[in-house]
XYZ file of C-alpha atoms in Angstrom:
702
model
C -19.306 -41.940 13.842
C -20.680 -38.953 11.509
C -22.308 -35.846 13.101
C -24.709 -33.713 11.109
C -24.809 -30.037 11.350
C -27.642 -27.975 10.260
C -26.976 -25.336 7.738
C -28.607 -22.606 9.976
C -26.195 -23.059 12.786
C -23.629 -21.074 11.512
C -25.861 -18.318 10.932
C -27.498 -18.755 14.587
C -23.769 -18.582 16.146
C -22.960 -15.479 13.953
C -25.417 -13.544 16.247
C -23.843 -14.587 19.348
C -20.879 -12.437 20.901
C -17.553 -13.552 19.690
C -16.525 -15.200 22.572
C -19.715 -17.243 22.752
C -19.451 -18.247 19.060
C -15.787 -19.542 20.019
C -17.295 -21.822 22.694
C -19.961 -23.124 20.258
C -17.051 -24.390 17.849
C -15.115 -25.420 20.907
C -18.076 -27.769 22.088
C -18.528 -29.133 18.393
C -14.907 -30.222 18.498
C -15.542 -31.952 22.005
C -19.136 -33.481 20.661
C -17.393 -34.879 17.384
C -14.992 -36.800 19.527
C -17.378 -38.052 22.131
C -21.139 -37.081 22.210
C -21.126 -39.155 25.545
C -18.370 -36.790 27.549
C -19.676 -36.127 30.825
C -18.829 -32.381 30.736
C -21.434 -31.971 27.603
C -24.221 -32.990 30.439
C -26.322 -34.486 27.649
C -30.037 -34.843 28.453
C -33.184 -35.252 26.949
C -35.523 -32.318 26.787
C -38.653 -33.175 28.316
C -41.019 -30.150 27.538
C -41.499 -31.063 23.961
C -43.156 -33.497 21.927
C -39.945 -34.784 20.202
C -38.721 -37.741 22.097
C -35.330 -37.612 20.163
C -34.488 -34.063 21.096
C -31.938 -33.426 23.401
C -29.757 -30.586 24.874
C -25.956 -30.275 25.755
C -23.839 -27.957 27.736
C -21.953 -25.604 25.813
C -20.978 -23.414 28.608
C -22.784 -21.998 31.628
C -24.790 -19.663 29.765
C -25.213 -21.644 26.305
C -26.781 -24.821 25.289
C -27.081 -26.860 21.921
C -30.288 -28.488 20.720
C -29.363 -31.847 19.255
C -31.440 -34.648 17.715
C -30.836 -38.309 17.526
C -31.870 -40.675 14.752
C -30.372 -44.096 15.252
C -26.746 -43.443 15.492
C -26.636 -40.369 13.898
C -26.547 -37.087 15.954
C -27.683 -33.893 14.486
C -26.720 -30.479 16.036
C -29.935 -28.211 15.162
C -29.238 -25.027 17.161
C -27.050 -23.400 19.697
C -28.326 -20.119 21.823
C -28.653 -18.785 25.440
C -30.044 -21.180 27.714
C -33.884 -20.000 27.977
C -33.675 -19.046 24.257
C -32.303 -22.561 23.086
C -34.932 -24.495 25.263
C -37.624 -22.127 23.612
C -36.576 -22.789 20.368
C -36.912 -26.541 20.727
C -40.243 -26.327 22.804
C -41.741 -24.469 19.635
C -40.392 -26.946 16.934
C -41.581 -30.386 15.528
C -38.926 -32.144 14.445
C -39.591 -35.753 12.586
C -39.152 -37.667 9.613
C -42.207 -37.024 6.964
C -44.430 -39.800 6.533
C -44.205 -39.642 2.676
C -40.947 -38.126 1.609
C -38.842 -39.554 4.643
C -37.053 -36.202 4.876
C -36.052 -34.859 8.223
C -37.903 -31.724 9.040
C -37.466 -29.113 11.472
C -40.582 -26.800 11.321
C -42.884 -24.796 13.876
C -45.857 -26.477 15.603
C -49.172 -25.663 13.609
C -50.219 -24.044 16.695
C -47.860 -21.161 16.153
C -49.271 -20.598 12.542
C -52.651 -20.778 13.781
C -51.983 -17.767 16.011
C -50.807 -15.830 12.860
C -54.108 -16.670 10.983
C -56.005 -15.376 13.941
C -54.094 -12.186 13.972
C -54.742 -11.775 10.290
C -58.371 -12.465 10.548
C -58.834 -9.716 13.188
C -57.221 -7.168 10.898
C -58.819 -8.068 7.558
C -62.495 -7.252 6.823
C -63.818 -10.414 5.259
C -66.927 -8.616 4.153
C -64.862 -6.499 1.540
C -64.875 -9.280 -0.669
C -66.642 -7.585 -3.971
C -68.191 -10.882 -5.332
C -70.121 -11.129 -1.892
C -69.175 -15.096 -1.908
C -66.849 -16.534 0.836
C -63.257 -15.998 0.297
C -61.625 -19.305 -0.749
C -58.665 -20.763 0.701
C -55.364 -20.610 -1.277
C -55.113 -24.310 -1.549
C -58.906 -25.430 -1.627
C -58.370 -26.827 -5.243
C -55.787 -29.354 -4.023
C -56.379 -32.639 -2.111
C -54.686 -33.577 1.371
C -53.031 -36.459 -0.241
C -51.509 -34.360 -2.960
C -50.317 -31.641 -0.300
C -48.894 -34.277 1.929
C -46.845 -35.494 -1.019
C -45.383 -32.175 -1.625
C -43.812 -32.620 2.008
C -46.509 -30.642 4.154
C -46.498 -32.477 7.361
C -49.909 -34.234 7.943
C -51.020 -32.128 11.020
C -50.308 -29.073 9.205
C -53.103 -29.734 6.600
C -55.848 -28.303 8.681
C -53.697 -25.252 9.441
C -52.849 -24.960 5.647
C -56.643 -24.982 4.808
C -57.401 -21.908 6.769
C -54.994 -19.863 4.498
C -56.689 -17.300 2.472
C -54.250 -14.442 2.042
C -51.051 -14.499 0.411
C -49.395 -12.457 3.365
C -50.404 -15.324 5.696
C -48.799 -17.836 3.338
C -45.495 -15.901 3.295
C -45.329 -15.613 7.030
C -46.505 -19.646 7.397
C -43.806 -21.114 5.218
C -41.066 -19.495 7.078
C -41.893 -22.180 9.461
C -42.132 -24.983 7.182
C -38.881 -26.762 5.488
C -37.115 -24.748 2.913
C -38.094 -27.079 -0.125
C -41.639 -27.469 0.972
C -42.110 -23.584 1.610
C -40.909 -23.472 -2.281
C -43.328 -25.941 -3.544
C -46.452 -24.183 -1.678
C -45.309 -20.661 -3.052
C -45.159 -21.849 -6.695
C -48.473 -23.784 -6.274
C -49.995 -20.697 -5.079
C -48.445 -18.881 -7.991
C -50.266 -21.200 -10.233
C -47.533 -23.335 -11.361
C -47.333 -26.930 -11.897
C -45.475 -28.766 -8.916
C -44.386 -32.253 -9.129
C -43.989 -33.934 -5.856
C -40.509 -35.259 -4.827
C -39.615 -39.086 -5.027
C -41.096 -40.753 -2.015
C -38.144 -42.618 0.145
C -38.633 -44.845 3.456
C -38.299 -43.145 6.534
C -36.150 -46.004 7.563
C -33.365 -45.185 5.402
C -30.366 -44.015 7.539
C -30.193 -40.269 7.518
C -26.562 -40.057 6.637
C -27.476 -42.099 3.304
C -30.135 -39.577 2.209
C -29.296 -37.063 -0.513
C -31.542 -34.552 0.933
C -29.700 -34.619 3.969
C -26.285 -34.234 2.347
C -27.734 -31.213 0.617
C -29.082 -29.590 3.772
C -26.663 -30.574 6.472
C -22.828 -30.408 7.040
C -21.471 -33.947 7.320
C -18.497 -33.892 9.967
C -16.758 -37.044 10.089
C -13.614 -35.761 11.680
C -11.994 -32.516 13.197
C -10.538 -31.908 9.584
C -14.269 -31.515 8.308
C -15.095 -29.067 10.981
C -12.083 -27.100 10.462
C -12.931 -26.805 6.644
C -16.445 -25.371 7.848
C -14.912 -22.947 10.310
C -12.297 -21.534 7.930
C -14.584 -19.318 6.137
C -18.016 -19.370 7.842
C -19.693 -16.597 5.626
C -18.790 -18.482 2.519
C -20.132 -21.863 3.312
C -23.578 -21.132 1.730
C -22.012 -21.615 -1.533
C -21.819 -25.424 -0.756
C -25.291 -25.707 -0.420
C -28.075 -25.939 -3.149
C -31.662 -25.586 -2.200
C -34.273 -27.410 -4.217
C -35.155 -24.662 -6.738
C -31.609 -23.895 -7.025
C -30.371 -27.221 -7.403
C -32.913 -27.837 -10.297
C -31.713 -24.951 -12.481
C -27.993 -25.511 -11.754
C -28.404 -29.072 -12.925
C -31.042 -28.907 -15.381
C -30.999 -30.067 -19.100
C -32.231 -27.248 -21.155
C -32.838 -27.020 -24.832
C -32.188 -23.393 -25.223
C -31.311 -20.389 -23.447
C -32.487 -20.422 -19.679
C -33.136 -16.928 -17.742
C -33.003 -16.922 -13.846
C -34.493 -14.133 -12.058
C -35.095 -13.196 -8.522
C -34.846 -10.315 -5.928
C -31.712 -9.557 -3.960
C -30.724 -12.380 -1.811
C -32.595 -15.391 -3.698
C -29.191 -17.069 -4.464
C -28.928 -15.772 -8.127
C -25.104 -15.780 -8.101
C -25.154 -19.182 -6.186
C -26.995 -20.830 -8.947
C -24.572 -19.051 -11.508
C -21.726 -20.532 -9.813
C -23.087 -24.013 -9.327
C -24.263 -24.212 -13.072
C -20.744 -23.128 -14.279
C -19.314 -25.957 -11.901
C -22.010 -28.569 -13.197
C -21.053 -27.771 -16.934
C -17.293 -27.992 -16.093
C -18.074 -31.433 -14.459
C -19.274 -32.460 -18.307
C -16.026 -31.369 -19.608
C -17.554 -28.136 -21.356
C -15.374 -24.835 -21.463
C -17.539 -22.260 -19.537
C -17.375 -18.448 -19.588
C -18.814 -16.955 -16.253
C -19.436 -13.310 -16.907
C -20.501 -10.110 -15.193
C -20.567 -6.552 -16.166
C -18.390 -5.371 -13.022
C -14.932 -6.522 -12.471
C -15.083 -6.510 -8.667
C -18.196 -8.890 -9.109
C -15.952 -11.069 -11.144
C -13.319 -11.057 -8.701
C -15.621 -12.039 -5.874
C -17.133 -15.156 -8.125
C -13.542 -16.231 -8.753
C -12.552 -16.162 -4.982
C -15.777 -18.185 -4.247
C -15.199 -20.503 -7.248
C -11.948 -21.569 -5.599
C -13.741 -22.595 -2.733
C -16.603 -24.589 -4.676
C -14.472 -26.114 -7.624
C -12.079 -28.786 -7.691
C -8.545 -27.771 -9.305
C -9.820 -29.609 -12.747
C -13.491 -28.018 -12.611
C -11.694 -24.507 -12.069
C -9.527 -25.102 -15.183
C -12.485 -25.358 -17.653
C -14.209 -21.957 -15.863
C -13.192 -18.631 -17.443
C -14.437 -15.678 -15.108
C -14.090 -12.561 -16.971
C -16.064 -9.329 -17.664
C -18.043 -9.081 -20.935
C -15.841 -6.351 -22.129
C -12.520 -8.079 -21.457
C -13.605 -10.852 -23.819
C -14.975 -8.568 -26.342
C -11.776 -6.652 -26.671
C -9.660 -9.887 -26.858
C -11.786 -10.963 -29.585
C -12.490 -7.720 -31.689
C -8.577 -7.295 -31.760
C -7.650 -10.886 -32.381
C -6.871 -10.313 -35.903
C -4.472 -7.480 -35.412
C -7.170 -4.681 -35.358
C -6.245 -1.726 -32.861
C -9.213 -0.592 -30.817
C -8.884 1.820 -27.861
C -11.859 1.939 -25.760
C -13.128 5.503 -24.913
C -14.921 6.525 -22.045
C -18.433 8.198 -22.054
C -16.549 11.847 -21.226
C -14.956 11.693 -24.650
C -18.290 11.033 -26.326
C -19.529 13.901 -24.714
C -16.871 16.143 -26.058
C -17.317 15.005 -29.399
C -21.124 15.776 -29.187
C -20.481 19.080 -27.852
C -18.009 19.916 -30.421
C -20.417 19.022 -33.377
C -23.416 20.605 -31.769
C -24.994 23.565 -33.516
C -27.371 26.337 -32.540
C -30.509 25.014 -34.490
C -29.924 21.634 -33.722
C -33.532 19.884 -32.752
C -32.131 18.158 -29.611
C -29.537 19.221 -26.844
C -26.416 17.827 -25.930
C -28.010 15.836 -23.459
C -30.676 14.553 -25.664
C -28.115 14.039 -28.403
C -26.006 11.659 -25.894
C -29.172 9.723 -25.139
C -29.841 9.149 -28.753
C -26.527 8.069 -29.428
C -26.297 5.595 -26.679
C -29.971 4.109 -27.059
C -30.384 4.097 -30.682
C -27.043 4.382 -32.488
C -24.914 2.306 -30.401
C -27.316 -0.239 -28.809
C -28.809 -0.825 -32.448
C -25.497 -0.820 -34.175
C -26.456 1.771 -36.619
C -23.457 3.028 -38.823
C -25.556 4.460 -41.967
C -28.162 6.768 -42.534
C -30.375 4.237 -44.333
C -30.039 2.399 -40.761
C -30.943 5.474 -38.672
C -34.050 6.810 -40.993
C -36.054 3.523 -40.161
C -34.544 2.799 -36.603
C -37.184 1.976 -34.107
C -37.165 4.706 -31.553
C -40.231 3.427 -29.454
C -39.945 4.345 -25.715
C -38.157 7.113 -26.293
C -39.380 10.321 -24.425
C -39.274 12.956 -27.155
C -40.501 12.723 -30.615
C -38.218 13.153 -33.576
C -39.374 13.695 -36.993
C -37.897 12.365 -40.237
C -36.687 15.887 -40.944
C -35.322 16.132 -37.328
C -33.405 12.646 -37.883
C -31.908 14.045 -41.005
C -30.764 17.236 -39.407
C -28.855 15.442 -36.612
C -27.471 12.385 -38.568
C -24.339 14.636 -39.866
C -23.423 14.766 -36.166
C -23.569 11.012 -35.764
C -21.979 10.370 -38.956
C -19.023 12.977 -37.941
C -18.512 11.033 -34.674
C -18.510 7.553 -36.231
C -15.757 8.667 -38.951
C -13.689 10.433 -35.987
C -13.801 7.258 -33.724
C -12.881 5.049 -37.003
C -9.974 7.586 -37.921
C -8.268 7.588 -34.461
C -8.892 3.691 -33.848
C -11.451 4.189 -30.861
C -14.511 2.722 -30.106
C -17.244 2.676 -27.669
C -17.672 -0.835 -25.834
C -20.962 -1.201 -27.630
C -18.939 -0.995 -30.933
C -16.385 -2.946 -29.723
C -18.905 -5.769 -28.781
C -20.422 -5.614 -32.003
C -17.252 -6.094 -33.780
C -16.482 -9.131 -31.703
C -19.977 -10.785 -32.183
C -19.629 -10.347 -36.263
C -16.013 -12.129 -36.029
C -17.700 -15.017 -34.268
C -21.062 -15.439 -36.158
C -19.011 -14.979 -39.391
C -16.666 -17.561 -38.394
C -13.627 -15.330 -38.688
C -12.950 -16.471 -34.833
C -14.312 -19.295 -33.116
C -15.726 -19.244 -29.900
C -13.428 -20.521 -27.169
C -16.410 -21.753 -24.870
C -19.024 -24.400 -25.113
C -21.225 -22.605 -22.555
C -21.765 -19.198 -21.021
C -23.342 -18.305 -17.881
C -24.425 -14.608 -17.172
C -24.609 -12.891 -13.908
C -26.281 -9.500 -13.007
C -27.836 -9.708 -16.460
C -29.814 -6.469 -16.039
C -26.684 -4.317 -16.221
C -25.669 -5.062 -19.624
C -26.617 -3.229 -22.930
C -27.995 -4.922 -25.939
C -24.842 -5.344 -27.873
C -23.204 -7.020 -24.900
C -25.892 -9.637 -24.642
C -25.864 -10.352 -28.427
C -22.219 -11.041 -28.145
C -22.570 -13.471 -25.289
C -25.359 -15.193 -27.090
C -23.104 -15.461 -30.260
C -20.386 -16.978 -27.799
C -22.586 -19.523 -26.078
C -24.023 -20.764 -29.673
C -27.570 -22.414 -30.009
C -26.621 -26.089 -28.527
C -28.308 -27.428 -25.290
C -27.313 -25.798 -22.159
C -25.437 -23.320 -23.980
C -26.708 -20.172 -22.201
C -27.877 -19.392 -18.788
C -28.893 -15.561 -18.116
C -29.253 -14.671 -14.312
C -30.397 -11.164 -13.191
C -32.917 -9.013 -11.367
C -34.482 -6.164 -13.336
C -34.940 -4.306 -9.663
C -31.385 -3.931 -9.581
C -30.473 -2.403 -12.563
C -27.930 0.576 -12.039
C -25.811 0.298 -15.123
C -27.580 -0.825 -18.287
C -30.333 0.150 -20.396
C -33.882 -1.712 -20.804
C -34.140 -4.457 -23.286
C -36.189 -7.466 -24.241
C -34.133 -10.760 -24.551
C -36.958 -11.833 -27.479
C -36.142 -8.385 -29.213
C -32.284 -9.397 -29.111
C -32.965 -12.687 -30.697
C -32.740 -14.757 -27.248
C -35.748 -16.848 -27.059
C -36.347 -17.905 -23.342
C -39.840 -18.989 -23.766
C -40.750 -21.603 -21.386
C -37.337 -21.609 -19.774
C -37.806 -18.677 -17.320
C -37.798 -19.607 -13.659
C -38.039 -17.257 -10.851
C -36.485 -17.690 -7.476
C -38.756 -16.771 -4.719
C -36.949 -17.589 -1.357
C -34.418 -15.013 0.204
C -31.740 -16.731 1.917
C -29.511 -13.769 2.802
C -31.717 -10.678 4.229
C -34.010 -10.824 7.143
C -37.845 -10.748 6.117
C -38.127 -7.390 7.741
C -35.275 -5.704 5.533
C -36.605 -7.671 2.472
C -40.449 -6.045 2.955
C -38.935 -2.775 3.456
C -36.687 -2.778 0.481
C -39.282 -4.294 -1.627
C -41.523 -1.126 -0.811
C -38.858 1.044 -2.638
C -39.385 -0.621 -6.052
C -42.908 -1.875 -5.860
C -45.018 -5.057 -6.438
C -43.876 -5.633 -10.198
C -40.831 -4.990 -12.345
C -39.035 -5.536 -15.578
C -38.931 -9.449 -16.110
C -35.771 -8.363 -18.706
C -37.979 -9.611 -21.652
C -40.003 -6.815 -22.510
C -42.596 -7.722 -19.714
C -43.285 -7.237 -15.967
C -42.746 -9.495 -13.179
C -44.411 -10.063 -10.162
C -42.092 -9.488 -7.184
C -44.755 -10.261 -4.698
C -44.613 -14.185 -3.457
C -40.782 -13.701 -2.172
C -40.117 -14.720 1.440
C -37.158 -14.704 3.467
C -36.356 -17.485 5.880
C -34.656 -15.223 8.300
C -36.173 -12.877 10.923
C -34.748 -9.698 12.538
C -35.591 -6.274 13.821
C -37.126 -3.709 11.430
C -34.889 -1.232 9.534
C -33.981 1.750 11.686
C -34.750 5.148 10.452
C -33.135 8.329 12.033
C -33.842 11.802 10.765
C -31.123 14.279 11.646
C -31.316 17.964 12.003
C -27.544 18.379 11.198
C -24.489 16.614 9.585
C -22.744 16.461 13.042
C -26.042 14.911 14.729
C -26.190 12.197 11.769
C -22.228 11.225 12.193
C -23.036 11.186 15.995
C -25.804 8.615 15.608
C -24.002 6.425 13.211
C -21.030 6.230 15.487
C -22.994 5.505 18.655
C -24.749 2.651 16.978
C -21.511 1.313 15.525
C -20.076 1.429 18.988
C -23.269 -0.496 20.401
C -22.882 -3.023 18.032
C -19.362 -3.721 18.535
C -19.869 -3.756 22.435
C -22.295 -6.521 21.583
C -19.804 -8.638 19.846
C -20.057 -7.494 16.045
C -16.778 -7.113 14.319
C -16.234 -3.541 12.712
C -15.500 -5.299 9.385
C -18.938 -6.667 9.562
C -20.457 -3.387 9.171
C -20.461 -1.122 6.348
C -21.540 2.634 5.642
C -22.866 3.298 1.973
C -23.567 6.858 0.443
C -24.523 8.094 -3.077
C -21.325 10.031 -4.211
C -17.633 9.393 -3.721
C -17.495 12.904 -2.431
C -19.184 11.871 0.846
C -16.630 9.403 1.851
C -13.906 11.530 3.092
C -16.637 13.555 4.976
C -17.869 10.284 6.544
C -14.406 9.094 7.306
C -13.491 12.397 8.980
C -16.580 12.346 10.978
C -15.943 8.898 12.060
C -12.251 9.932 13.297
C -13.805 12.696 15.102
C -16.098 10.057 17.048
C -13.292 7.641 17.398
C -14.479 4.889 15.086
C -12.219 3.236 12.734
C -13.042 2.814 9.251
C -11.768 1.441 5.677
C -12.808 2.796 2.399
C -13.672 -0.266 -0.168
C -11.658 0.010 -3.490
C -11.873 -2.274 -6.425
C -9.395 -4.517 -4.403
C -11.716 -4.750 -1.461
C -10.810 -3.347 2.017
C -8.666 -4.971 4.657
C -7.741 -4.198 8.097
C -9.602 -3.096 11.068
C -12.668 -0.558 10.445
C -16.199 -0.177 9.324
C -16.457 -0.353 5.644
C -17.176 2.714 3.775
C -18.219 2.767 -0.185
C -20.707 4.131 -2.368
C -24.118 2.654 -3.655
C -22.520 1.430 -6.679
C -19.692 -0.119 -4.934
C -22.099 -1.972 -2.720
C -23.046 -4.544 -5.824
C -22.394 -7.966 -4.761
C -21.289 -7.341 -1.216
C -22.658 -8.617 2.038
C -22.386 -7.395 5.739
C -24.028 -8.259 9.031
C -25.063 -4.392 9.455
C -25.442 -1.797 6.632
C -25.892 1.901 7.149
C -27.095 3.928 4.157
C -26.322 7.506 5.096
C -27.258 11.007 3.526
C -30.685 9.436 2.034
C -32.023 13.040 1.732
C -34.135 14.547 -1.007
C -31.033 16.328 -2.009
C -28.777 13.235 -2.322
C -30.962 10.613 -3.214
C -31.979 10.900 -6.152
C -28.856 12.678 -7.006
C -30.023 16.385 -7.903
C -27.307 17.041 -10.308
C -28.022 13.756 -12.266
C -31.589 14.897 -13.218
C -30.687 18.684 -13.715
C -31.664 19.747 -17.329
C -32.819 16.404 -18.373
C -35.867 17.191 -20.817
C -36.367 13.781 -22.136
C -39.182 12.335 -20.168
C -38.274 8.692 -20.685
C -34.634 9.318 -19.682
C -35.957 11.145 -16.620
C -38.049 8.316 -15.800
C -35.150 5.649 -16.313
C -32.540 7.680 -14.194
C -35.256 8.041 -11.368
C -35.653 4.176 -11.604
C -31.999 3.897 -11.694
C -31.311 5.946 -8.350
C -34.431 3.981 -6.669
C -32.768 0.574 -7.589
C -29.478 1.895 -6.338
C -31.013 2.640 -2.856
C -32.352 -0.672 -3.116
C -28.990 -2.448 -3.848
C -27.377 -0.689 -1.139
C -30.078 -1.573 1.390
C -30.166 -5.411 0.539
C -26.351 -5.766 1.257
C -27.514 -5.863 4.911
C -28.076 -9.531 6.436
C -29.228 -8.624 9.989
C -29.623 -5.062 10.622
C -30.233 -2.007 8.178
C -30.128 1.458 9.258
C -30.962 4.495 7.137
C -30.092 7.968 8.188
C -30.800 11.512 6.439
C -30.497 15.120 7.412
C -33.233 17.243 6.664
C -36.144 16.166 4.693
C -35.815 12.376 3.549
C -35.724 11.104 0.032
C -39.089 11.111 -2.090
C -38.203 7.344 -2.051
C -38.872 6.785 1.538
C -42.136 8.861 1.641
C -44.540 6.030 0.971
C -42.688 3.837 3.415
C -42.522 6.302 6.118
C -46.438 6.536 5.900
C -47.067 2.778 6.054
C -48.153 1.650 9.346
C -47.502 -2.218 8.231
C -43.747 -1.712 8.466
C -43.880 -0.513 11.988
C -40.648 1.816 11.492
C -38.953 2.934 14.820
C -40.450 6.021 16.275
C -36.977 7.686 15.847
C -37.813 8.954 12.594
C -41.390 9.906 13.310
C -40.358 11.901 16.556
C -37.917 13.812 14.600
């Protein structure tokens, strides 16, 4: 007999105390062996419209909610007695009349109340046209909406939705795949209904069930599910993700989405899918630690044969290997060395100061691969924050020419130059690309020469290149347009709109930081509204302290409280803007009797709260995240902006600092806490004055 486990169960159980969570897993072992065991006290739940819904005793305090379909038992939820029964009583669980899929959704009455709440808040008379405001789905027939998976008794409720905000709340109570289709439909996209199948088909034989549920046949299956509960998400693909991971594309594909929408999941599954086709795949990212995380997750996801065909590597590692493959000696140089060359060559009458010169070198000379005066004379400088006449270019070119010759003579090169050399080797046929396909994660952190190298390695065949990223999380690279770099993704750009990691409350708070639209990585803007999280939780906590000591006392107190409630210290992290903060934080935690471990490139081990910079937070995930020292002195970092006269550079740096805060905040799965001393960061000003977010009174009182 097979038992199904809803994929949301591990997340629900993780919110219980550690001892209670252990009892749930013990219960599952017993249930798998014998669902009718007397100690489980299996009984039908009567206070619900679902005739096939049962409860089982986990312990005196805990109950499981179970659905029975023929001979198949599906464990849906586990919680304390009253909470478990309330969950069951507010849910509608049944096979869909058209798609045959098992749906676990809220009763439409729940959403009706949400609509009424919005109706009371919204001034319908404000419609500038004076005509009645249309419902979002007025242009679509009932039959079509039902074919998309909408339950028939939901249609009247769906017709009442006039605001995007209401829709975003409503789809939280619908199945993931149905919610995704409605979001795309509301955004004006063409949505094809899924293939209709019989509701009589056994659950265990359905492909959608195998995608959405753990299938347990014996205790070994259960053990495999429990060995790494935080990693189990990689085994599942939601409909929009699966379409991208397994799709057949005629050219390069771009996948974007805000933090937590599963972009890296898509990238990993895409690599596995291509490997299953016998292709040699490069799965790459900018940061070494991200590649290491991906490597570990692929070990869980792939078979040995699949994994052997996938190379996980930074773009710089591949570039250096290719650029030196014919015996050339190239030594990569740090930014500090380039600064020293500029300062040595700078002269008093130079039209640009050293900071501006460095910017010109990085964004024009390096990004465009310029090596001769003829190239620089007509180089495109659009978007730069300071003008530069033809005479000015002529004056500063000797500085750049001297730098180019010095680097060549010393056998040194920046990474942009190394990438350019590697690309030239591949394009000219000097070396052959060792890969059939390339999958790029965190695209936004790359520079133009790096992207062009990866495009060359991929070639122009079908399914050769997938680019995955989020313009709202750019903390390393520079702005670019894929089209301008010769990478055409027209008609093959896709946005992931469902957040699977962060609660809706944290997501909304974080999105306020970076606005409703952002860089689409192809020279345009991308609407960020329309994303919704499937998880719910408390609002982020905000705490303003008068002194550093008060800040650390508050943080330590919250950590102790969460630990007492069953949260392991290693499931919490503290992030700050600078490395210099870490020792101070660690010392403060010691004084407050809280253990901690600093996150290094190799990660962190042992007991203790994890500590790291906001940069180090990239690619990580914790149940609770503290972002500390979010003051106007620290975020944005004042020293970073000092003496920056280039308006465009200053704007870019401010955006990067804002996005860095966004990255740190969105590492939180369940709870987020932001603290500061004195005045809060300018990035928080709008949020603190926004009544819709209902920020905790703690900050306002201080």
